[in-house]
mmCIF file of C-alpha atoms and ligand atoms in Angstrom:
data_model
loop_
_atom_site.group_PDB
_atom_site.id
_atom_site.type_symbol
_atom_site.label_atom_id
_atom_site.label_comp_id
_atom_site.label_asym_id
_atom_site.label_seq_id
_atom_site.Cartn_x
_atom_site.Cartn_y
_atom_site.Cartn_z
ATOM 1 C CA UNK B 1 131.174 17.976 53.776
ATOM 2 C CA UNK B 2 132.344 20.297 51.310
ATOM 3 C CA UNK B 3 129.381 18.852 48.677
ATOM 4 C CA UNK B 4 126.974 19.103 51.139
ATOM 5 C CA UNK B 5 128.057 23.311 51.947
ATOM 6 C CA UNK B 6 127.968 23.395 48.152
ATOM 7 C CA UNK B 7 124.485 22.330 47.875
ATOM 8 C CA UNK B 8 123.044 24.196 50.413
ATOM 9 C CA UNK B 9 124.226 27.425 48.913
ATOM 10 C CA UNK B 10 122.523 27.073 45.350
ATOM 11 C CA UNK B 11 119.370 26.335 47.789
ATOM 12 C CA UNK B 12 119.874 29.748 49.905
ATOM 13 C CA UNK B 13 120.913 31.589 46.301
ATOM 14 C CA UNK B 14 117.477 30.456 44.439
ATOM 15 C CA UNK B 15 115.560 30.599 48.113
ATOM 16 C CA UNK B 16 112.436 32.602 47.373
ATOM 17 C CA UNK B 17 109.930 33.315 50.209
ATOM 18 C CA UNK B 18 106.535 34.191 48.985
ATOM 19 C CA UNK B 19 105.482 35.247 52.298
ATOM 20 C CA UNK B 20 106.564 35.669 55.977
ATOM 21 C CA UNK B 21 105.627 32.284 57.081
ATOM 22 C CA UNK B 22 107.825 30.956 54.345
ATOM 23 C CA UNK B 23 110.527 33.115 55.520
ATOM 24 C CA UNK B 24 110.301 32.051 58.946
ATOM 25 C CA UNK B 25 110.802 28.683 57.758
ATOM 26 C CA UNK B 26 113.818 29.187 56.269
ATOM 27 C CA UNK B 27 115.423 30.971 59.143
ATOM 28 C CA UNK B 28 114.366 27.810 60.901
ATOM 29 C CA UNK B 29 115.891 25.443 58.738
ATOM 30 C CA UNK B 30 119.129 27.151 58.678
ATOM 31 C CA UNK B 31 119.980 29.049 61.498
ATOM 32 C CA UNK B 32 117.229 27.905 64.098
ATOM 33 C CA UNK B 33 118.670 25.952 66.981
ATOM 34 C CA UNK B 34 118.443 22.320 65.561
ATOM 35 C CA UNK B 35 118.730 23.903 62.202
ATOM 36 C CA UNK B 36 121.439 22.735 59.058
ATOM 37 C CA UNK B 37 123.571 25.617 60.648
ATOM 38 C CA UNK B 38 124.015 24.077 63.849
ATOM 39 C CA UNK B 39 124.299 20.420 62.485
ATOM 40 C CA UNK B 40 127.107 21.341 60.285
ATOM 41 C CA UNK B 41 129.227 23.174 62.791
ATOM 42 C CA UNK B 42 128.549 20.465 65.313
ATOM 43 C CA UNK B 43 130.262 18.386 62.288
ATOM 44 C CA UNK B 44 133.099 20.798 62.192
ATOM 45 C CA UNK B 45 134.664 19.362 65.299
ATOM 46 C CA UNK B 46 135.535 16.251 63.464
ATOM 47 C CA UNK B 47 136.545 17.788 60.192
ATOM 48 C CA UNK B 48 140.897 17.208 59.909
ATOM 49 C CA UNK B 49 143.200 19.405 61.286
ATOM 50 C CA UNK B 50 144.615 20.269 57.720
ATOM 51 C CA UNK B 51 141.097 20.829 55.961
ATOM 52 C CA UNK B 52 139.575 22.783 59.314
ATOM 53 C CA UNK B 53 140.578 26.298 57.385
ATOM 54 C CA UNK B 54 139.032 25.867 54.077
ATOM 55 C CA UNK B 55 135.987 24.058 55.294
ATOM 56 C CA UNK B 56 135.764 26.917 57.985
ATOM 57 C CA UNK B 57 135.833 30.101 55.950
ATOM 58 C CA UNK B 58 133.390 28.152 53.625
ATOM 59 C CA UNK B 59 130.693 27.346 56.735
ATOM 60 C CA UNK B 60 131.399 30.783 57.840
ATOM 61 C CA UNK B 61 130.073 32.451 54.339
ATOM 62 C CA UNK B 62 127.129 29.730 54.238
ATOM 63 C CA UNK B 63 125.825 31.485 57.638
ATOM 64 C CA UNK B 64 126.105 34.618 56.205
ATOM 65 C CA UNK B 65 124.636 34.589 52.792
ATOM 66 C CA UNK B 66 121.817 32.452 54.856
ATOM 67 C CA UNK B 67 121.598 35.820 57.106
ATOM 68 C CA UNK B 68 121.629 37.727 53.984
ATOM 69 C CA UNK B 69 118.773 35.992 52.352
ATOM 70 C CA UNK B 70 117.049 36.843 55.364
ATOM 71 C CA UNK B 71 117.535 40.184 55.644
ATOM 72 C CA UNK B 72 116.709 40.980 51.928
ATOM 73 C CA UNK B 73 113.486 38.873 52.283
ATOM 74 C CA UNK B 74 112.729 40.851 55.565
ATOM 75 C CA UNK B 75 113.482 44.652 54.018
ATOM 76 C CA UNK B 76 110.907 43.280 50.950
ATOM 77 C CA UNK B 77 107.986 42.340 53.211
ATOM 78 C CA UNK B 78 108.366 45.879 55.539
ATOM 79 C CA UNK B 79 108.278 48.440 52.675
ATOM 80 C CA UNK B 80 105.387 46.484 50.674
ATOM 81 C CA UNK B 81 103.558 45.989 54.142
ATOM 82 C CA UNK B 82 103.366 49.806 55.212
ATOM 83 C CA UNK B 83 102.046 51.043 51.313
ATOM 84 C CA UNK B 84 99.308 48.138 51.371
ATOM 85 C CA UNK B 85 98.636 49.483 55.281
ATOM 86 C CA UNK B 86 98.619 52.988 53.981
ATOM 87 C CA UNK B 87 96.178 52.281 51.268
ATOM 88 C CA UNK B 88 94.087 49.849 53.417
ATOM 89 C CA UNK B 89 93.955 51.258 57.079
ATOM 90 C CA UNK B 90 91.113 54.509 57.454
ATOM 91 C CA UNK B 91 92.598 54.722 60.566
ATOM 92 C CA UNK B 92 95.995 56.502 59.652
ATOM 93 C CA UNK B 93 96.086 60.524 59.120
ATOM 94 C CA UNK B 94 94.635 61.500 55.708
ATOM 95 C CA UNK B 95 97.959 63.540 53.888
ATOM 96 C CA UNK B 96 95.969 66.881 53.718
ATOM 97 C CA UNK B 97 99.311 68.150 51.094
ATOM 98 C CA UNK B 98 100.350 71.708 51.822
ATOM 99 C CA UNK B 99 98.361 73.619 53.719
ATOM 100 C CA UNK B 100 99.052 77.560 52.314
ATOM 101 C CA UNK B 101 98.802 80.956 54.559
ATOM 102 C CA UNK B 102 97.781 84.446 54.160
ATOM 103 C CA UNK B 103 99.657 86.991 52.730
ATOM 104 C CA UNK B 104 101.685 89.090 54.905
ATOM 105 C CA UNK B 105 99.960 91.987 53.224
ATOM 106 C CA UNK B 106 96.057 90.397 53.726
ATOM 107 C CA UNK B 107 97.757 89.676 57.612
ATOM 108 C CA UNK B 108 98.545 93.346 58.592
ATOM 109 C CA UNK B 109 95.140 94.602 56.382
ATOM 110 C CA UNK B 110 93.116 92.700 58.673
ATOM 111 C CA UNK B 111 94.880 93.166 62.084
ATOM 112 C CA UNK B 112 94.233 97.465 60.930
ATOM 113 C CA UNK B 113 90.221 96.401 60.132
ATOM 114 C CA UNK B 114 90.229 94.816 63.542
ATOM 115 C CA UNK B 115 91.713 98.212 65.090
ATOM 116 C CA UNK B 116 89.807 100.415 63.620
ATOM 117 C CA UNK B 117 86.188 98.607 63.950
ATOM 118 C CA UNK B 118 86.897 98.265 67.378
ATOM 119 C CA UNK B 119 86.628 102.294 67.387
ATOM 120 C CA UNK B 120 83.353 102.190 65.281
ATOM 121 C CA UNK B 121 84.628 102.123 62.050
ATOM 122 C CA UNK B 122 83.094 100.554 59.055
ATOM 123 C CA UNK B 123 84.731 99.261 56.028
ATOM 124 C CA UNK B 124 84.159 99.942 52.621
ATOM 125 C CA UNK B 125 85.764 99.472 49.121
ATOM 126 C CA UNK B 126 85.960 101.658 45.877
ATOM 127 C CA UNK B 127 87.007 100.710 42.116
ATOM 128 C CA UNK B 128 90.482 100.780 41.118
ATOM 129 C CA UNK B 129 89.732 102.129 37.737
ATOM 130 C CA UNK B 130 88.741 105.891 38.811
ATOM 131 C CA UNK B 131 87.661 108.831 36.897
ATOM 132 C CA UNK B 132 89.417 112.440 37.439
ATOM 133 C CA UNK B 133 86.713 113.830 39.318
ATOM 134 C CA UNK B 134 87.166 111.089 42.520
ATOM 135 C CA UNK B 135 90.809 110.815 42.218
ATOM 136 C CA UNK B 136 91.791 114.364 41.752
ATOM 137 C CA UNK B 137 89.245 117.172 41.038
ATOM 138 C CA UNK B 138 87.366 116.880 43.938
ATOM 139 C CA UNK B 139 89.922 116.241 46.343
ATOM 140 C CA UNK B 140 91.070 119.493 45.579
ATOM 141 C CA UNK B 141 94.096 119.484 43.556
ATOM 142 C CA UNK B 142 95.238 121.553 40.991
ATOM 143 C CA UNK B 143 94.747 120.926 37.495
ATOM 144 C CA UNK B 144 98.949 121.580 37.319
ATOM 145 C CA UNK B 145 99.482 119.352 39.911
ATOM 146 C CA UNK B 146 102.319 116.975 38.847
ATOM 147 C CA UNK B 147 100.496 113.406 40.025
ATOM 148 C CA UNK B 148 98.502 114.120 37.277
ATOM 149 C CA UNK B 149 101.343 114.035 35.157
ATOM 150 C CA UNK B 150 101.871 110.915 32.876
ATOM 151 C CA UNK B 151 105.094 109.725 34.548
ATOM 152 C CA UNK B 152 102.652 109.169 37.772
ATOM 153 C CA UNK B 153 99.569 108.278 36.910
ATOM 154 C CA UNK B 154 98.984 105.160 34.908
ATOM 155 C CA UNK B 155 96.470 106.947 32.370
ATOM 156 C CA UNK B 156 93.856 104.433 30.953
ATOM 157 C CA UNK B 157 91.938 107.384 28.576
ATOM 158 C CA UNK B 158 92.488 111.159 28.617
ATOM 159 C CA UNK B 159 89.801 113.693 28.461
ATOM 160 C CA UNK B 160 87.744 112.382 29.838
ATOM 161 C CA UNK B 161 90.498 111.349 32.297
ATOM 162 C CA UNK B 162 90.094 107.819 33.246
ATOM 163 C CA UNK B 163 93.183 106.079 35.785
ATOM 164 C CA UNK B 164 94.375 103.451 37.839
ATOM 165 C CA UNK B 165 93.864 105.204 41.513
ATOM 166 C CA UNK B 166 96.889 106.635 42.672
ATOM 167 C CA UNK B 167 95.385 106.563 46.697
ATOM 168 C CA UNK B 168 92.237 105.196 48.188
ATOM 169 C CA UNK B 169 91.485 108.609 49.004
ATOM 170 C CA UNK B 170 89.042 108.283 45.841
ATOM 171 C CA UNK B 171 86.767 106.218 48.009
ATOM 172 C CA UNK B 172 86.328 109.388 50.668
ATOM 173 C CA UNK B 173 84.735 111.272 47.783
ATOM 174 C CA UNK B 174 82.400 108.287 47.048
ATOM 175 C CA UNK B 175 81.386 107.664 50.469
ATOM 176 C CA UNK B 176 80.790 111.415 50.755
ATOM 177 C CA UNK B 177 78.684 111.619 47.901
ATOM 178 C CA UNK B 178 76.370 108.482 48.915
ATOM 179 C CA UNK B 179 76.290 108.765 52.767
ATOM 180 C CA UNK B 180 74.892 111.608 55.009
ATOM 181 C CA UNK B 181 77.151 112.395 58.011
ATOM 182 C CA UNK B 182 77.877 110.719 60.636
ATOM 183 C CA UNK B 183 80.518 109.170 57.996
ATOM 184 C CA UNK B 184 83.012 106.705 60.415
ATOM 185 C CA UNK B 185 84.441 104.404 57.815
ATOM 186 C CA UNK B 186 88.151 103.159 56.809
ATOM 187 C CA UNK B 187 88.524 102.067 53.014
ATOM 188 C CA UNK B 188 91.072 99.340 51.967
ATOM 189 C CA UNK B 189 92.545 98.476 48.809
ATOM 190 C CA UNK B 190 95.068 98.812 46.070
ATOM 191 C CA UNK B 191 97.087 102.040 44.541
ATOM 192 C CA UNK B 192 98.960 102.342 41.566
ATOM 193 C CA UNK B 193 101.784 104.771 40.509
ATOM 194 C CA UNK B 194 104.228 104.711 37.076
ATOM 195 C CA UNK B 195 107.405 104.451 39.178
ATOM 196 C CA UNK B 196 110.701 102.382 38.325
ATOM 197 C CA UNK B 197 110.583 99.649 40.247
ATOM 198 C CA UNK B 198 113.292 98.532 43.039
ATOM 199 C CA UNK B 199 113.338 97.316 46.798
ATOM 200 C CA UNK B 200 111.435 100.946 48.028
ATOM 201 C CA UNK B 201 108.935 101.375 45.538
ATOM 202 C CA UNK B 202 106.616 98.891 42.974
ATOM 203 C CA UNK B 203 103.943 100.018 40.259
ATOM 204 C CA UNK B 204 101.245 99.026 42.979
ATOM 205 C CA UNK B 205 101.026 98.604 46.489
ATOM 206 C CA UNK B 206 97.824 98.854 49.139
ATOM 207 C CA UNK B 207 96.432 101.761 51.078
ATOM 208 C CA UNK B 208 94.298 101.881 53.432
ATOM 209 C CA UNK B 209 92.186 105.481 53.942
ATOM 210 C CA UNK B 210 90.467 106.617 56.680
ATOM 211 C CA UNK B 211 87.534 108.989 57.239
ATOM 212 C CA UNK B 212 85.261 110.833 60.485
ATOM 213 C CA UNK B 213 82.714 113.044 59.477
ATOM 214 C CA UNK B 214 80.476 114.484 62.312
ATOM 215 C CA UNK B 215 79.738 117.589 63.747
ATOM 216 C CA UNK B 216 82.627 118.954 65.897
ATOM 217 C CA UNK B 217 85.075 116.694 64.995
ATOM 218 C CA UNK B 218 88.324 118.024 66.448
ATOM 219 C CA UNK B 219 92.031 117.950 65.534
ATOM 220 C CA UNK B 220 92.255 116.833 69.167
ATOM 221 C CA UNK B 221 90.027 113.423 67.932
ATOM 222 C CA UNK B 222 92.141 112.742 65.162
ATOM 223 C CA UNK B 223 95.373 113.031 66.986
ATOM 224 C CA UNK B 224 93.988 110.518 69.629
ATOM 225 C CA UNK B 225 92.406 108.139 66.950
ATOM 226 C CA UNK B 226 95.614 107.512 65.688
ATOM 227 C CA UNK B 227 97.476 107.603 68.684
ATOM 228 C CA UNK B 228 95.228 104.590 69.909
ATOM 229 C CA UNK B 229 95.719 102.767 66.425
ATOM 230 C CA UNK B 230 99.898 102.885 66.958
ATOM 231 C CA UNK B 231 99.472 101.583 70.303
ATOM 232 C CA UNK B 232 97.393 98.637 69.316
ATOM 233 C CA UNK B 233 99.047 98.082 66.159
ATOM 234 C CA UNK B 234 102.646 98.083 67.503
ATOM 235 C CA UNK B 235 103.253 98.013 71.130
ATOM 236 C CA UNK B 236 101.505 99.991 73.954
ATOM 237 C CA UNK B 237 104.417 102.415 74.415
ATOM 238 C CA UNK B 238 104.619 103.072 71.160
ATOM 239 C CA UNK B 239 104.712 107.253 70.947
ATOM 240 C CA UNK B 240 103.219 109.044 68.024
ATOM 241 C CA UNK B 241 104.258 112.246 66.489
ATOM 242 C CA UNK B 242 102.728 114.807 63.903
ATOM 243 C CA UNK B 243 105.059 116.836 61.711
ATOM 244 C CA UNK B 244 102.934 119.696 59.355
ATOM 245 C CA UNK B 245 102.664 118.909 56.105
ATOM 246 C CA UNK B 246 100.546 119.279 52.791
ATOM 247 C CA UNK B 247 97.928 117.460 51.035
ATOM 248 C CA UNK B 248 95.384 119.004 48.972
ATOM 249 C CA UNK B 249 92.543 117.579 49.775
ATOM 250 C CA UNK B 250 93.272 118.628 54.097
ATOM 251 C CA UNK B 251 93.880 121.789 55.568
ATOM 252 C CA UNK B 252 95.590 121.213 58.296
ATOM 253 C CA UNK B 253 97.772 118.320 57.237
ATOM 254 C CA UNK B 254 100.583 116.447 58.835
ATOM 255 C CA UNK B 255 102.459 113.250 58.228
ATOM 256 C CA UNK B 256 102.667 111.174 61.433
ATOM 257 C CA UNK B 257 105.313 109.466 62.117
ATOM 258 C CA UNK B 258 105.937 106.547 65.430
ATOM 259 C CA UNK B 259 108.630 105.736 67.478
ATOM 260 C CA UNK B 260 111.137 103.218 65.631
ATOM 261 C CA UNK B 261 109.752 99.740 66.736
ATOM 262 C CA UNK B 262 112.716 97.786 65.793
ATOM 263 C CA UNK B 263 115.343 100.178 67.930
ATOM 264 C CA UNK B 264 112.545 101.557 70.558
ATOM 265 C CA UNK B 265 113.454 105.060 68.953
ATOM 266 C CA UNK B 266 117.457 104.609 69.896
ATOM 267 C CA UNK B 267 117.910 104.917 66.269
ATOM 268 C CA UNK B 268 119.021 102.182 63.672
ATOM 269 C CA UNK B 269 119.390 101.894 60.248
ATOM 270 C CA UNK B 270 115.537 101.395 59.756
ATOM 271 C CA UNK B 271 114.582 104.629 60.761
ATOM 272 C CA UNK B 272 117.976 106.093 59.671
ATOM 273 C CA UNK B 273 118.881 106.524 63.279
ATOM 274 C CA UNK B 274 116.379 109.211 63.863
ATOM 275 C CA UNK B 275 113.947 106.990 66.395
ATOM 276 C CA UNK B 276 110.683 108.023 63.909
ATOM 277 C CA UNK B 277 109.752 106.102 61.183
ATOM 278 C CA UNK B 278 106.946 107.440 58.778
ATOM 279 C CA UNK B 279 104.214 106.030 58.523
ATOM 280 C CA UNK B 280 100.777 108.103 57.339
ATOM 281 C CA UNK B 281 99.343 110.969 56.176
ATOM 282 C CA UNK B 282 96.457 113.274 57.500
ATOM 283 C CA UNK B 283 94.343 115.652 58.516
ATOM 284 C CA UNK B 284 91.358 117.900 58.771
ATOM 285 C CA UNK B 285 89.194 117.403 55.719
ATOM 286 C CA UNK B 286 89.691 120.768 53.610
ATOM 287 C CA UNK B 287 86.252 122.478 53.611
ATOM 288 C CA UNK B 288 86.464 122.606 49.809
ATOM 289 C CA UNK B 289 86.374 118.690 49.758
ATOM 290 C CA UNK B 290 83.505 118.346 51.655
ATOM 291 C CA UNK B 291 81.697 120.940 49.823
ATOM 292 C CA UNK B 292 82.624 119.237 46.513
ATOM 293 C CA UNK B 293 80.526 116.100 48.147
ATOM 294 C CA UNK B 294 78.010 118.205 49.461
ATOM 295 C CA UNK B 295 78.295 118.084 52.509
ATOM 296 C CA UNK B 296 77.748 121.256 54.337
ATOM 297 C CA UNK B 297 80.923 122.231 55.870
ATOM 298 C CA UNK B 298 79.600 125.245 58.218
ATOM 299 C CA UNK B 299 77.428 122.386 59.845
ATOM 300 C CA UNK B 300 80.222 119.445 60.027
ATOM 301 C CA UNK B 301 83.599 118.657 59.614
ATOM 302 C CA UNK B 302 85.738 116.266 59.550
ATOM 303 C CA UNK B 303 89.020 114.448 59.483
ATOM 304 C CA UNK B 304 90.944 112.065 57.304
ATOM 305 C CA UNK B 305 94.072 109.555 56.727
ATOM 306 C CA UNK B 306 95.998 107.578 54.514
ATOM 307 C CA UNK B 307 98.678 104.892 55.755
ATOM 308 C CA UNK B 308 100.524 102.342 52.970
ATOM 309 C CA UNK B 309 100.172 99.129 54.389
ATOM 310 C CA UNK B 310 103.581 97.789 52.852
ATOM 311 C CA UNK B 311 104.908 100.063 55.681
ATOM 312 C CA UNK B 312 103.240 98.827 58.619
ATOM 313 C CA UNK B 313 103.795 95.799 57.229
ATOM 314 C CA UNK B 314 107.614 96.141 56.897
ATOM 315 C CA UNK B 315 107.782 97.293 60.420
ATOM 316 C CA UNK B 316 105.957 94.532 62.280
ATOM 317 C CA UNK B 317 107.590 91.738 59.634
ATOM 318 C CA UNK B 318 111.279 93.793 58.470
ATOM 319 C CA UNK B 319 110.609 92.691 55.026
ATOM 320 C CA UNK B 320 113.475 94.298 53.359
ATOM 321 C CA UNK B 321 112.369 94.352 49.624
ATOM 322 C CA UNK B 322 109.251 95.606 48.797
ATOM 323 C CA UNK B 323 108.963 93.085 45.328
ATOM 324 C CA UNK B 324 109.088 89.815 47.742
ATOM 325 C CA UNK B 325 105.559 90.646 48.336
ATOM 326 C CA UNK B 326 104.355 89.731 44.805
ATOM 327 C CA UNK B 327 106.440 87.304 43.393
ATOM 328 C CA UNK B 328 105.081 84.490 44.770
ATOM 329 C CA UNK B 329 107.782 82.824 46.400
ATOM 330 C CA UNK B 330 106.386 80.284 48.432
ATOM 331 C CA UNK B 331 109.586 80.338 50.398
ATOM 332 C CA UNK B 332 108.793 83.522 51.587
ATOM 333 C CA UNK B 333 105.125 83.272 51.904
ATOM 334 C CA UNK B 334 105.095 79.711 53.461
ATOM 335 C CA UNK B 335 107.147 82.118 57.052
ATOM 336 C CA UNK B 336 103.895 83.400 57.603
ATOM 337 C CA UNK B 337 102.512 80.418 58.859
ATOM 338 C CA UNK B 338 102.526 81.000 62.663
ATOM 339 C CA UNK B 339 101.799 84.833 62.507
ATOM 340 C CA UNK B 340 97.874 84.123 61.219
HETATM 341 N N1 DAH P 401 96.466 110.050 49.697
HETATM 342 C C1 DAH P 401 97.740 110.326 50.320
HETATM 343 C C2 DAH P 401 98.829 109.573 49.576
HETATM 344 O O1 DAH P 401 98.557 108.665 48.845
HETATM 345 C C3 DAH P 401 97.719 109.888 51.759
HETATM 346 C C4 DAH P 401 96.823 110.737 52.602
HETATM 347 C C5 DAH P 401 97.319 111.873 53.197
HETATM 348 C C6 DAH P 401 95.513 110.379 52.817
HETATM 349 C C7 DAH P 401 96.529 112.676 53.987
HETATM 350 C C8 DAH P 401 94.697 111.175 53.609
HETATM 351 C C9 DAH P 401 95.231 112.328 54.182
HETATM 352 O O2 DAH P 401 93.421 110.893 53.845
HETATM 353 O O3 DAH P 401 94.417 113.078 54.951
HETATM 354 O O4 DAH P 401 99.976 109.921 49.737
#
């Protein structure tokens, strides 16, 4: 009996199934219900007393490595079957690879475009490489005024000036120029500025400006133009305040500022537990400006803003570090998935 186990394991070791039918075979042979298996324990009974424990343990490892052959066979045919199904069967999902998502930037840009057309307003863009007259002359500032200064401004040629915009306010000066009031339009885009960069501030960020020209446009219409955008942008009891303030180019000014989103204006560390976070510039378009334009400022006037849209962005997103929004990282870009 012992020749006969023998045998039968070179046969399982060399067995080589070259499909499943072949397989199935095997598994017949062996461990089936008339199979060799069955035979040989059947034979067992009769084996002697003394010899029963060798010619045991040796049965007992035939059925396994006979179970093993099996099983190796069986793991072979599964994995080849599914890549030949994969590459064969039009029915299963095509892999469409990573599917990317907007920018958190590009996210809250849109949502304020949707805001503000909704209100009438029309969008347009201006270049970011701006002469002196758009960016600063004829908005009114001072030829000593320090954002002129090098350590500001990132200068591309001096006299005649020539500069990477330090504010979209530029494009108010452009649209001016070209359009004939009624002027409703918001203008979108990127800023520059020479500072050191850290988690609150970056050599660029975005902007996006704001401008109503008409006659008898009111303080009273800014104010509620504004108070309308917090509401839809953040939450409908979001409250709006306006501190005074200075710009050059807007007489009155004032910087608004709305109640702290993330605290509900309880205070927290975002809005350094005041309940007001910062978040725009504005005001009445200085008569100056619109002269500067020509446009006739005892027949219209006007009013104008400026918000950074890191900020909003920050607040509806608490990004904490202002440089995660250019490196790249598609660990943090790939979170904005669900918030398209
Ligand atoms: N241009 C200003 C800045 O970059 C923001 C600003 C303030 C824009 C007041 C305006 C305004 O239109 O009226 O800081």
């Amino acid at each position: 009996m012992k020749d006969r186990i023998q045998q039968l394991l070179s046969e399982i070791n060399a067995f080589k199934a070259q499909n499943k039918e072949e397989l199935e075979q095997f598994r017949i042979k062996f461990l089936g219900k008339k199979g060799v298996m069955g035979d040989l324990f059947n034979e067992f009974k009769n084996v002697p007393s003394e010899l029963r424990k060798d010619v045991g343990v040796l049965l007992n490892d035939l059925k396994n490595k006979a179970q093993e052959a099996i099983n190796n066979h069986k793991e072979a045919f599964e994995t080849d079957n599914s890549s030949t199904q994969a590459i064969g069967d039009i029915t299963l999902p095509v892999d469409l690879g990573q599917v990317g998502s907007r920018h958190p930037i590009a996210i809250v840009r849109n949502e304020i475009i949707d805001i503000f057309s909704r209100l009438g307003f029309t969008v347009a863009e201006g270049p970011e490489i701006e002469d002196d007259w758009h960016n600063f002359t004829a908005l009114n500032f001072p030829l000593e005024h320090p954002a002129r200064d090098m350590q500001d401004t990132f200068f591309i040629e001096k006299d005649p000036d020539i500069a990477l915009r330090t504010h979209t306010s530029s494009v108010q000066v452009r649209m001016m120029e070209n359009n004939k009031p009624p002027i409703r339009s918001i203008f979108p885009g990127r800023v520059y500025r020479n500072e050191a960069i850290s988690a609150r501030a970056h050599c660029f960020f975005h902007q996006v400006e704001g401008l109503y020209i008409d006659k008898n446009v009111s303080f009273a219409d800014l104010k509620q133009t504004l108070l309308y955008f917090a509401k839809e942008m953040f939450s409908a009891d979001t409250q709006i305040r306006l501190r005074p303030s200075y710009f050059p180019f807007t007489e009155p000014s004032a910087e608004m500022d709305i109640s702290c989103n993330l605290c509900g204006g309880k205070g927290c560390s975002f809005c350094k537990h005041s309940g007001w976070v910062e978040i725009l510039g504005c005001g009445m378009v200085d008569p100056a400006v619109l002269e500067n334009c020509g446009i006739d400022p005892t027949v219209y006037s006007g009013f104008a803003f400026g918000m950074g849209i890191e900020r909003i962005t920050n607040l509806r997103f608490q990004v904490k570090d202002l440089r995660m929004f250019s490196e790249n990282d598609q660990r943090f870009l790939s979170q904005f998935k669900s918030a398209l």
